[in-house]
Amino acid sequence: MSVEPVHHHDTTEGESGRAAGQIDTPEAQAKFDKAYAELLQEVRVAQTGVQFLLGFLMTLAFSPRFPEISTAQAYQYVFTLVMAFAAATLLTAPAPFHRVVFRHGLKHRLLSLSHGFALGGLVLLMLSMSSALLLTVAVVLGPNQSALIAAVIFSGMAWLWFGLPMWQRLRHGGLSKRR
């Protein structure tokens, strides 16, 4: 995925007479560009995970043992597949959103919405990965062991991806502090 750098040509007028989403200074432009580049790099890392998961899920239905799964497991498979596709959709959304709003005075909206897309995509990726693990281990070891293993892995992912970062924010300056 290639994203062009954001340029200074935003000209849509806002309520204050200034361009909506206008970045007034070179320092503000540099800060925006850095934040957007960091977000895109984070999304690239997550996209790799969702692409591997989707590849696995898409081929699973064609495996010889797939017809042996229960109806509940078939529904879980579909849920997992849909969550993975939804995660991929949200994680790729910043690129087409940027392309559509490019040079239309929406830089702040671009960064804000892309942040939301990324967080939503990560939540759905976490759910789909946990559900895929639950389904796979249930076929191998049975439902009781799979529920325990998936719960432990889900809890660890939730802590590492969201809990620990939020705890660090609270511990080192609060939730609303921005630098």
Short mmCIF file of C-alpha atoms in Angstrom, two decimals:
data_model
loop_
_atom_site.label_atom_id
_atom_site.label_comp_id
_atom_site.label_asym_id
_atom_site.label_seq_id
_atom_site.Cartn_x
_atom_site.Cartn_y
_atom_site.Cartn_z
CA MET A 1 0.00 0.00 0.00
CA SER A 2 1.50 3.28 -1.07
CA VAL A 3 0.20 6.52 0.37
CA GLU A 4 1.30 9.85 -1.02
CA PRO A 5 2.50 12.46 1.45
CA VAL A 6 -0.04 14.98 2.59
CA HIS A 7 0.42 18.38 0.90
CA HIS A 8 -0.32 21.95 2.01
CA HIS A 9 -3.11 22.50 -0.53
CA ASP A 10 -6.18 22.12 1.68
CA THR A 11 -8.54 24.99 0.85
CA THR A 12 -12.07 24.10 1.94
CA GLU A 13 -13.42 26.92 4.09
CA GLY A 14 -14.55 26.17 7.62
CA GLU A 15 -16.86 28.13 9.91
CA SER A 16 -14.05 30.36 11.17
CA GLY A 17 -13.07 31.48 7.67
CA ARG A 18 -9.93 29.33 7.82
CA ALA A 19 -9.67 26.18 5.82
CA ALA A 20 -11.23 23.19 7.58
CA GLY A 21 -8.44 20.88 8.66
CA GLN A 22 -5.86 23.48 7.69
CA ILE A 23 -2.40 22.98 9.08
CA ASP A 24 -1.17 26.54 9.65
CA THR A 25 2.55 26.17 10.25
CA PRO A 26 5.41 24.02 8.99
CA GLU A 27 5.74 22.62 12.51
CA ALA A 28 2.07 21.60 12.55
CA GLN A 29 2.46 20.09 9.07
CA ALA A 30 5.48 18.08 10.21
CA LYS A 31 3.62 16.89 13.31
CA PHE A 32 0.62 15.79 11.22
CA ASP A 33 2.81 14.04 8.63
CA LYS A 34 4.70 12.19 11.38
CA ALA A 35 1.49 11.10 13.14
CA TYR A 36 -0.08 9.88 9.89
CA ALA A 37 3.10 8.04 8.83
CA GLU A 38 3.30 6.32 12.24
CA LEU A 39 -0.34 5.28 12.01
CA LEU A 40 0.18 3.83 8.52
CA GLN A 41 3.22 1.88 9.69
CA GLU A 42 1.25 0.42 12.60
CA VAL A 43 -1.55 -0.55 10.22
CA ARG A 44 0.94 -2.28 7.90
CA VAL A 45 2.05 -4.53 10.76
CA ALA A 46 -1.54 -5.47 11.64
CA GLN A 47 -2.44 -6.02 7.97
CA THR A 48 0.16 -8.77 7.71
CA GLY A 49 -1.51 -10.65 10.55
CA VAL A 50 -4.99 -10.31 9.12
CA GLN A 51 -3.78 -11.38 5.66
CA PHE A 52 -2.26 -14.58 7.06
CA LEU A 53 -5.42 -15.27 9.04
CA LEU A 54 -7.64 -14.70 6.00
CA GLY A 55 -5.46 -17.00 3.90
CA PHE A 56 -5.77 -19.72 6.51
CA LEU A 57 -9.53 -19.25 6.86
CA MET A 58 -10.19 -19.12 3.14
CA THR A 59 -8.45 -22.46 2.55
CA LEU A 60 -9.91 -24.15 5.61
CA ALA A 61 -13.32 -24.67 4.01
CA PHE A 62 -11.67 -26.71 1.25
CA SER A 63 -9.75 -29.05 3.56
CA PRO A 64 -10.76 -32.73 3.73
CA ARG A 65 -11.84 -32.60 7.40
CA PHE A 66 -13.98 -29.47 7.07
CA PRO A 67 -17.24 -31.41 6.41
CA GLU A 68 -16.72 -33.14 9.77
CA ILE A 69 -17.18 -29.98 11.84
CA SER A 70 -20.40 -29.49 13.76
CA THR A 71 -23.07 -26.96 12.86
CA ALA A 72 -21.96 -24.78 15.79
CA GLN A 73 -18.36 -24.91 14.52
CA ALA A 74 -19.55 -24.00 11.01
CA TYR A 75 -21.28 -20.91 12.41
CA GLN A 76 -18.16 -20.08 14.40
CA TYR A 77 -16.09 -20.44 11.24
CA VAL A 78 -18.35 -18.01 9.38
CA PHE A 79 -18.24 -15.58 12.33
CA THR A 80 -14.43 -15.80 12.36
CA LEU A 81 -14.22 -15.28 8.60
CA VAL A 82 -16.54 -12.25 8.71
CA MET A 83 -14.61 -10.71 11.64
CA ALA A 84 -11.33 -11.18 9.76
CA PHE A 85 -12.76 -9.56 6.62
CA ALA A 86 -14.15 -6.70 8.70
CA ALA A 87 -10.72 -6.26 10.33
CA ALA A 88 -9.06 -6.18 6.91
CA THR A 89 -11.62 -3.63 5.73
CA LEU A 90 -10.99 -1.29 8.66
CA LEU A 91 -7.21 -1.71 8.54
CA THR A 92 -7.09 -0.79 4.86
CA ALA A 93 -9.65 2.04 5.16
CA PRO A 94 -7.09 4.83 5.80
CA ALA A 95 -5.63 4.49 2.29
CA PRO A 96 -8.84 4.88 0.26
CA PHE A 97 -10.14 7.49 2.70
CA HIS A 98 -6.95 9.51 2.13
CA ARG A 99 -7.30 9.12 -1.62
CA VAL A 100 -10.91 10.36 -1.64
CA VAL A 101 -10.41 13.36 0.69
CA PHE A 102 -6.96 14.33 -0.59
CA ARG A 103 -6.75 18.11 -1.09
CA HIS A 104 -10.25 18.75 0.23
CA GLY A 105 -9.36 20.35 3.56
CA LEU A 106 -9.96 17.30 5.72
CA LYS A 107 -6.53 16.53 7.17
CA HIS A 108 -7.66 16.50 10.78
CA ARG A 109 -10.61 14.26 9.90
CA LEU A 110 -8.26 11.99 7.97
CA LEU A 111 -6.05 11.44 10.99
CA SER A 112 -8.94 11.17 13.46
CA LEU A 113 -10.97 8.71 11.40
CA SER A 114 -7.91 6.68 10.41
CA HIS A 115 -7.10 6.33 14.12
CA GLY A 116 -10.62 4.98 14.70
CA PHE A 117 -10.35 2.63 11.72
CA ALA A 118 -7.08 1.26 13.08
CA LEU A 119 -8.42 0.70 16.60
CA GLY A 120 -11.59 -0.93 15.29
CA GLY A 121 -9.56 -3.13 12.96
CA LEU A 122 -7.31 -4.23 15.82
CA VAL A 123 -10.30 -5.15 18.00
CA LEU A 124 -11.81 -7.20 15.17
CA LEU A 125 -8.44 -8.81 14.43
CA MET A 126 -8.12 -9.80 18.09
CA LEU A 127 -11.63 -11.32 18.02
CA SER A 128 -11.05 -13.18 14.77
CA MET A 129 -7.65 -14.53 15.87
CA SER A 130 -9.13 -15.76 19.16
CA SER A 131 -12.11 -17.30 17.41
CA ALA A 132 -9.87 -19.04 14.85
CA LEU A 133 -7.76 -20.43 17.69
CA LEU A 134 -10.90 -21.60 19.52
CA LEU A 135 -12.17 -23.36 16.41
CA THR A 136 -8.84 -24.98 15.54
CA VAL A 137 -8.07 -26.23 19.04
CA ALA A 138 -11.65 -27.51 19.43
CA VAL A 139 -11.16 -29.75 16.39
CA VAL A 140 -7.82 -31.01 17.71
CA LEU A 141 -8.39 -31.28 21.49
CA GLY A 142 -12.10 -30.77 22.09
CA PRO A 143 -14.26 -27.87 23.25
CA ASN A 144 -13.23 -27.70 26.93
CA GLN A 145 -9.50 -27.35 26.30
CA SER A 146 -10.08 -24.98 23.39
CA ALA A 147 -12.19 -22.61 25.48
CA LEU A 148 -9.51 -22.40 28.16
CA ILE A 149 -6.65 -21.92 25.70
CA ALA A 150 -8.54 -19.33 23.65
CA ALA A 151 -9.58 -17.43 26.79
CA VAL A 152 -5.98 -17.25 27.99
CA ILE A 153 -4.71 -16.11 24.59
CA PHE A 154 -7.54 -13.57 24.20
CA SER A 155 -6.83 -12.18 27.67
CA GLY A 156 -3.13 -11.89 26.90
CA MET A 157 -3.80 -10.13 23.60
CA ALA A 158 -6.32 -7.76 25.20
CA TRP A 159 -3.79 -6.90 27.93
CA LEU A 160 -0.83 -6.41 25.57
CA TRP A 161 -2.73 -4.57 22.83
CA PHE A 162 -5.01 -2.37 24.95
CA GLY A 163 -4.73 -2.86 28.71
CA LEU A 164 -1.00 -2.28 29.10
CA PRO A 165 -0.92 0.81 26.84
CA MET A 166 -3.92 2.33 28.67
CA TRP A 167 -2.32 1.55 32.03
CA GLN A 168 0.88 3.28 30.87
CA ARG A 169 -1.13 6.32 29.76
CA LEU A 170 -2.84 6.53 33.13
CA ARG A 171 0.39 5.95 35.01
CA HIS A 172 2.36 8.54 33.07
CA GLY A 173 0.12 11.53 32.68
CA GLY A 174 -3.48 10.59 32.19
CA LEU A 175 -5.68 9.64 29.27
CA SER A 176 -6.12 13.07 27.72
CA LYS A 177 -2.48 14.14 27.65
CA ARG A 178 -1.13 14.50 24.10
CA ARG A 179 2.35 15.29 22.97
#
